[in-house]
Each structure stands twice: as structure tokens, then as C-alpha cells.
Amino acid sequence: MSKFPEKSRDREGLLEEMRLKKAEDYRWQEGKTFAYVYYPGEEILSTVKAAYNLYFSENALNPSAFPSLKNMEIDLVSQLADLFHAPKGHAGCLTSGGTESILLAVKTARTWAQKKKGPSFQGEVILPESAHPAFHKACYYFGLKPVVIPVDKNFKANPAAMAAAINERSVLLVGSAPSYPQGVIDPIEAIGKIAQEHDLLFHVDSCIGGFILPFMEEAGFPIAPFDFAVPGVTSLSADIHKYGYAAKGASLLLYRHAELRKAQFYVYANWPGGIYASPGIAGTRPGGAIAAAWAVVQFLGRTGYVRMCKETIETTRRFARGIESIPELKILAEPEATIIAIASDDLDIYEVGDELGILGWPCDRQQLPPSLHLSITVAHTPLLESFLADLKLAVKKAKRWSWNKAGKEIQLAGLRFFKEVLSAEHFERLKNWASKKSPIGGKRSAAMYGMIGELQEDGNVEELVADFLDRMLSKDKE
Ligand SMILES: *Cc1c(COP(=O)(O)O)cnc(C)c1O
């Protein structure tokens, strides 16, 4: 337990304490992280920060209170509609991030279907297994059923299998441009055709690609159309706080026509506090996030984004070639944008991830199949050689026998054994014990991922992970 602070403190001491607290955090300024922060360099970052601070206190909850913010949002949505080839009659809004954009797109699909089929109708969302968990979260929150379709051998959505899953309850199809786990672009044109044939809504999740893909052709890397240029696409999300380089808290959600956006709004007219209307999930909305998003798009413009895109794609491809040159490693799919998934046929790739993390390069573990995730940015351009040297070292270390690995094998063997012979209650206790042993975010997580893989068949991984999370967010962790 912490005590509520009794006395005031001096500002300098406080800020210094916070700076020191950062010692164990990811060192994104050095380019040694591959997710969470999209560092564009000091010039862009300081401009975005200045724009954010100009609107630090303003609140976009009431559009008539701060017309300057409202106009920046309208202006930016309109500029981005141009970027994503939205036709006349389009409508959109800024949200707090990719998750809110996706939650709203799914909520809109529900309301849209309920207008035709009645207020109790709960539809189905057809999505590739590579689609972001935010779609599952949305279905869970809003009472829709996710229908998950396996991806093909290139990790792309399978349009024929998606079409086969359509029934009278279907309301929304989903495609990613690109997907987060392997960085491949789903066949958007083929899915668009199916959406049109069946008169369904179709959301393109371009959260991570939204500020890369539109600039690829000019950067010298042509790609197939993925946005509103494709007939059948009815909504699209693009995170300005990823490769748009805005401050955290900014994503675009865009609809082909304004009627769809209206299905997103929430209005309550009987509140003693007044008539309440809000476009998205949040009430109070930080003015700074909107101002910074508007500012960075004006600051960079098309030429700036093309320059950033060109460097990012070139760096991604150089990383991919370098990784492939290590015999024990492979990449799961040829990166079509800025994401690389590293896997191995010979080694436990999670062991490589653990060693790489210890060498100062933390990267996220992925599953089904196991891999390590890299989202590449311009911050990585100067680091190719040092990364590859450490990756080779990590592979070498992962091949060695060690007490860590032996411990992991024993833990897994124990788990398999006890699963067979223990009562449900004892097994629960064992899992509880194991979850305390292997916190998420620890330096070594190969053991934990092994355990999760082992438990996946039982279908009770969710509870175990919720326990991990609860412990991580608690003050008195053991
Ligand atoms: C990041 C991401 C999201 C979720 O966005 P948040 O801003 O983290 O809420 C959704 N889809 C894809 C493909 C993403 O990369």
C-alpha cells in the first residue's frame, strides 16, 4: 500500500525522480525497440510536442467551445479523405487510437444492421485470424459474434473462405493493410468484390499502414489499391500516432458515406445536465492529440511522408535480407510494408528473443506460429549492422545448453505430466504457482510462452493471462 502524499513537493526534485524512473524502460531514442514508439527524429518530434502543448488544456468534447479544434479535425479528416481516395459524400472523425477506431467501426456495423433488422439483432463479423484483437474486443463489448477465418500459407486473408462463411447474420467483413503479425496486405480488392455481392460492410484496418502505403508508389514501391479506390470498402482506420508520427491518442476513422458515420454517434437527450451528444467512445477528448495530428500532417506534407516512407521501406528490406542471411533464421513472409516476423525451423525462437532482449533489443513474441515481431522505423536505419551482429550472437547463445533452458524443459514436462494426473483443483494451483514464477515482461519469457502453448488446448489460457495482468497491475506483487 502507498500513502496518499501528505505534503507538496518541489518541482525539480519531482521531475528528476521521474527521469530516473525511466532507467528500466525501453530505450526507444536509441532505436532499440521494435514496437510502441515510432520515432521520427528530433525535428519532427519537437514540432509535434510544441503543437500538443499549444492545446494542452483544450477539450474537444464540445465542438462549439473550441472552434479552432473542431476546424482542425474537419480539415484533417478532409485532407486524409483525399489521401485515401474517399469519394464525395464521405465522412469521418479522429479517435483516440486504432482500438477506438475499430470499436467504432464494429459498433457502426451493428447499428447499421439493426436499422434494417430491428434493435435486438446481433450480427456476425467475418475476420481473418490475423486481424487485430481490437475486432474481438469490439465483438465482445458490443455483443457481436466474431467468425474467424484461417489465413492462407502466405498469412493473407482467404477471400473464398470468407465468402463461404457469409450467412444472413453477417454484417461486416474485415481486411488488414497490412496485418500486424506478419506485415502482409490482405487481398482487399477480392474482399471488396465479395462485400459488394453480398451487400455487406467492409472495414480495411490500415492502422499501422495508413501513413506508409499511400506513399509507397511515389517512394518507388508500387502496391495494389487498398483504400476507398477499391469498390466495396466502406470504412478504413489509419493510426496517425504510428507512422503518421503524431502524439499518442490520434487515429482516423473514415466512412464511404455520411449515413454510416451517423450510425456511430451517441445521443442522450434526457439528462438534467443538458442534451448530450458525442461522436465516439470518449467524452472529454484531449485537444493536444488533435492539434498535434493536424500539425504533423501539415509539417511533413506528401513530400515529407514520401521521404520517411522510402527510408523506412528500404531499411525494412535491408533488415529482412540480413535476417535471412543467418542460416538458423527465416522471415515468415516477405515484408510488404514495414513489419518483419522472425522465425526458425531449428531453434526455439523465443529463446532467441530472450537472448536478444538481454543484449538490449527487446522485441515482442508472436504465436501461431512462433515468431519475433519487428516494426521498423527510420530510427533503425543506422542500426542494421549492430542489430545483425547481436542477432547472430543471440542465435549462438540460444543454441547452447543452459540451466535456463533446462529449467524451462523441466517446467513444461512437469506441466504436461501433472495435467494428466492431477485433479482440476490441484492443476489450478500449479498454474497459479507457475504464473507467479514467470511474469509477463520479465527478461526471460520463453518458459512462459512454452507453458501457454501447452495450455492452449485446454482453452483456459485467457484466465491465466488475466491473472498475469492482474498481478502486473497490482502494487503488492510477490
Ligand atoms: C496498432 C494496431 C491497432 C490498434 O491500435 P492502437 O492504437 O494500439 O489502439 C489495430 N490494428 C492494427 C493493424 C494495428 O497495427
XYZ file of C-alpha atoms in Angstrom, residues 115-434:
320
model
C -31.749 -0.231 -38.585
C -32.874 -2.868 -41.074
C -33.340 -5.892 -38.844
C -34.555 -4.454 -35.561
C -32.867 -3.298 -32.335
C -32.243 -6.771 -30.907
C -30.339 -8.068 -33.952
C -26.765 -9.101 -33.093
C -24.735 -9.794 -36.210
C -21.564 -11.657 -37.111
C -18.206 -10.191 -38.127
C -16.134 -12.230 -40.584
C -12.451 -11.651 -39.994
C -9.130 -13.286 -40.902
C -7.261 -14.787 -37.933
C -4.529 -12.185 -38.475
C -6.959 -9.310 -37.769
C -6.132 -7.197 -34.718
C -7.595 -8.287 -31.334
C -9.432 -4.949 -31.217
C -12.064 -6.572 -33.507
C -12.586 -9.345 -30.955
C -12.724 -6.768 -28.183
C -15.349 -4.880 -30.191
C -17.447 -8.023 -30.724
C -17.161 -8.806 -27.016
C -18.125 -5.294 -25.939
C -20.981 -4.879 -28.406
C -22.364 -8.406 -28.432
C -21.496 -9.499 -31.954
C -20.073 -12.857 -32.933
C -16.585 -12.962 -34.433
C -16.247 -15.599 -37.159
C -12.530 -16.277 -37.555
C -11.260 -17.478 -40.934
C -7.791 -19.086 -41.244
C -5.246 -17.205 -43.359
C -3.527 -18.787 -46.375
C 0.070 -20.060 -46.478
C 1.301 -16.501 -47.078
C -0.544 -15.339 -43.940
C -3.090 -13.414 -46.035
C -6.873 -13.392 -45.709
C -8.574 -16.079 -47.781
C -11.447 -14.385 -49.685
C -13.085 -17.629 -50.824
C -13.193 -18.973 -47.266
C -14.549 -15.634 -46.047
C -17.277 -15.742 -48.717
C -18.186 -19.279 -47.676
C -18.744 -18.091 -44.086
C -21.338 -15.475 -45.055
C -24.893 -16.071 -43.849
C -27.971 -13.960 -43.063
C -26.432 -12.794 -39.779
C -23.213 -11.436 -41.350
C -22.802 -7.666 -41.086
C -19.122 -6.845 -41.609
C -16.046 -8.147 -43.415
C -12.536 -7.215 -42.274
C -9.185 -6.975 -44.047
C -5.821 -5.598 -42.924
C -3.457 -3.383 -44.892
C -1.116 -4.660 -43.631
C -1.669 -7.159 -40.818
C 0.288 -6.569 -37.614
C 1.718 -10.089 -37.015
C 3.378 -10.763 -40.395
C 3.034 -7.433 -42.170
C 1.280 -8.690 -45.305
C -1.521 -6.871 -47.124
C -4.778 -8.805 -47.420
C -6.389 -9.119 -50.893
C -8.531 -6.020 -50.427
C -9.909 -5.940 -53.989
C -11.149 -9.545 -53.802
C -12.790 -8.989 -50.401
C -14.329 -5.742 -51.702
C -15.979 -7.681 -54.516
C -17.486 -10.141 -52.037
C -18.730 -7.297 -49.834
C -20.497 -5.770 -52.831
C -22.006 -9.057 -53.990
C -23.500 -9.670 -50.541
C -24.256 -6.050 -49.698
C -22.068 -6.178 -46.573
C -19.953 -3.534 -44.895
C -16.184 -3.924 -45.319
C -13.626 -2.353 -42.970
C -9.990 -2.021 -44.009
C -7.705 -1.903 -40.971
C -4.839 0.279 -42.124
C -3.986 1.297 -38.575
C -0.306 0.515 -38.955
C -0.007 1.001 -42.714
C -2.133 4.118 -43.121
C 0.814 6.506 -43.290
C 3.095 4.175 -45.253
C 1.024 2.545 -48.020
C -0.339 5.774 -49.595
C 3.232 6.943 -50.211
C 4.768 3.692 -51.454
C 4.190 4.216 -55.147
C 5.878 7.631 -55.098
C 8.675 6.175 -52.971
C 9.307 3.638 -55.726
C 7.453 0.608 -54.322
C 4.113 0.289 -56.148
C 1.340 -1.713 -54.424
C -2.233 -2.748 -55.255
C -5.045 -0.354 -54.256
C -6.099 -0.880 -50.640
C -8.312 2.099 -49.761
C -11.571 3.670 -50.992
C -10.246 3.351 -54.545
C -11.376 -0.278 -54.110
C -15.141 -0.676 -54.675
C -16.829 -2.287 -51.672
C -14.594 -0.747 -48.986
C -16.998 1.097 -46.659
C -14.688 2.157 -43.818
C -10.986 2.467 -43.082
C -8.868 3.104 -39.987
C -5.385 4.675 -40.038
C -3.396 5.500 -36.908
C -1.835 8.941 -37.064
C 0.054 8.090 -33.875
C 2.011 5.310 -35.576
C 3.778 6.091 -38.880
C 1.906 9.414 -39.024
C 4.287 10.481 -36.179
C 1.560 12.325 -34.227
C 1.332 12.296 -30.438
C -0.311 9.225 -28.892
C -4.091 9.465 -28.985
C -4.784 10.038 -32.681
C -6.326 7.747 -35.280
C -8.547 8.337 -38.305
C -11.821 6.508 -38.881
C -13.272 7.221 -42.304
C -16.547 6.093 -43.920
C -17.508 5.974 -47.575
C -20.744 7.886 -46.834
C -22.031 10.145 -44.073
C -25.047 7.940 -43.192
C -22.621 5.363 -41.847
C -20.939 7.891 -39.570
C -24.320 8.834 -38.161
C -24.766 5.221 -37.102
C -21.661 5.727 -34.961
C -22.907 8.702 -32.918
C -24.335 8.517 -29.433
C -27.029 10.917 -28.234
C -28.829 11.109 -24.879
C -31.460 13.829 -24.739
C -32.965 13.412 -21.234
C -30.060 14.252 -18.975
C -30.540 17.063 -16.430
C -27.045 18.238 -17.433
C -28.264 19.007 -20.938
C -28.574 17.229 -24.253
C -25.507 15.037 -24.583
C -24.063 14.017 -27.932
C -20.670 12.545 -28.722
C -19.276 11.004 -31.888
C -17.093 8.305 -30.332
C -16.429 6.402 -27.135
C -14.638 9.128 -25.183
C -16.362 12.068 -23.542
C -13.572 14.504 -22.832
C -11.087 14.426 -25.701
C -7.559 15.846 -25.380
C -7.185 18.891 -27.621
C -3.442 18.312 -27.796
C -3.793 14.988 -29.618
C -5.944 16.547 -32.347
C -3.725 19.629 -32.665
C -0.550 17.538 -32.878
C -2.090 15.256 -35.523
C -3.132 18.215 -37.638
C 0.254 19.877 -37.209
C 2.410 16.896 -38.152
C 0.463 16.297 -41.366
C 0.903 19.956 -42.381
C 4.576 19.912 -41.292
C 5.517 16.835 -43.329
C 3.076 17.012 -46.225
C 3.245 14.488 -49.050
C 6.934 15.098 -49.776
C 7.851 14.586 -46.120
C 5.867 11.359 -45.793
C 7.243 10.015 -49.090
C 10.779 10.669 -47.822
C 10.058 8.909 -44.490
C 8.297 6.032 -46.297
C 11.174 5.486 -48.729
C 13.750 5.274 -45.958
C 11.541 3.050 -43.781
C 10.821 0.567 -46.584
C 14.466 0.447 -47.668
C 15.569 -0.150 -44.089
C 12.906 -2.851 -43.604
C 14.083 -4.711 -46.692
C 17.731 -4.473 -45.627
C 16.828 -5.879 -42.199
C 14.873 -8.693 -43.875
C 17.799 -9.630 -46.150
C 20.204 -9.535 -43.206
C 17.994 -11.753 -41.042
C 17.594 -14.244 -43.876
C 21.356 -14.464 -44.232
C 21.517 -16.125 -40.786
C 21.087 -19.850 -41.596
C 19.089 -20.732 -38.438
C 16.523 -17.973 -39.041
C 13.838 -17.152 -41.569
C 11.209 -14.475 -42.031
C 7.610 -15.693 -42.075
C 6.527 -13.525 -45.005
C 8.221 -11.131 -47.382
C 7.519 -7.761 -45.724
C 5.131 -5.730 -47.887
C 5.410 -2.655 -45.716
C 7.426 -2.124 -42.514
C 6.919 -5.303 -40.473
C 9.136 -8.369 -40.189
C 8.319 -11.610 -38.342
C 11.435 -13.647 -37.475
C 11.019 -17.405 -37.083
C 13.177 -20.528 -37.044
C 12.852 -24.157 -38.093
C 15.825 -25.231 -35.964
C 15.631 -23.228 -32.755
C 13.114 -22.143 -30.139
C 12.657 -18.603 -31.476
C 11.518 -17.460 -28.024
C 14.964 -18.397 -26.695
C 16.470 -16.186 -29.393
C 14.046 -13.445 -28.284
C 15.168 -13.822 -24.666
C 18.866 -13.571 -25.616
C 18.196 -10.619 -27.912
C 16.355 -8.851 -25.099
C 19.285 -9.419 -22.737
C 21.571 -7.905 -25.396
C 19.406 -4.754 -25.278
C 16.957 -5.364 -28.147
C 13.579 -6.249 -26.653
C 11.058 -7.467 -29.208
C 7.580 -8.906 -28.862
C 6.844 -12.622 -29.099
C 4.167 -13.796 -31.510
C 2.464 -17.179 -31.808
C 0.615 -19.455 -34.233
C 3.348 -19.842 -35.479
C 6.020 -18.637 -33.005
C 7.959 -15.586 -34.185
C 9.500 -12.297 -33.077
C 7.922 -9.036 -34.206
C 9.836 -6.098 -35.677
C 8.116 -2.875 -36.710
C 10.882 -0.974 -38.485
C 11.218 2.826 -38.424
C 13.816 5.335 -39.589
C 15.311 5.089 -36.099
C 16.610 1.652 -37.131
C 18.414 2.789 -40.287
C 21.826 3.316 -38.633
C 21.498 0.148 -36.524
C 21.408 -2.597 -39.165
C 24.977 -3.828 -38.588
C 24.856 -3.784 -34.789
C 21.438 -5.465 -34.753
C 22.576 -8.264 -37.042
C 25.744 -8.802 -35.008
C 23.696 -9.146 -31.817
C 21.099 -11.310 -33.536
C 23.847 -13.728 -34.602
C 25.139 -13.746 -31.040
C 21.617 -14.384 -29.722
C 21.248 -17.355 -32.076
C 24.571 -18.745 -30.897
C 23.567 -18.393 -27.247
C 20.134 -19.887 -27.857
C 21.794 -23.000 -29.287
C 23.835 -23.581 -26.132
C 22.695 -25.806 -23.295
C 21.853 -23.726 -20.236
C 20.254 -24.031 -16.831
C 17.559 -21.640 -18.011
C 16.607 -23.865 -20.897
C 16.809 -26.995 -18.800
C 14.586 -25.323 -16.217
C 12.082 -24.458 -18.884
C 12.050 -28.009 -20.233
C 11.502 -29.395 -16.729
C 8.705 -26.922 -16.064
C 6.990 -27.875 -19.323
C 7.449 -31.591 -18.781
C 6.049 -31.168 -15.285
C 3.078 -29.296 -16.609
C 2.360 -31.987 -19.204
C 2.732 -34.696 -16.583
C 0.577 -33.011 -13.955
C -2.096 -32.198 -16.490
C -2.578 -35.938 -16.875
C -2.530 -36.994 -13.244
C -3.709 -34.078 -11.124
C -7.236 -33.171 -10.175
C -8.616 -29.987 -11.702
C -8.193 -28.162 -8.422
C -4.565 -29.138 -7.970
C -3.816 -28.277 -11.540
C -5.297 -24.821 -10.940
C -2.945 -24.385 -8.002
C 0.017 -25.465 -10.063
C -0.853 -22.962 -12.757
C -1.192 -20.288 -10.143
C 2.248 -21.079 -8.851
C 3.713 -21.103 -12.348
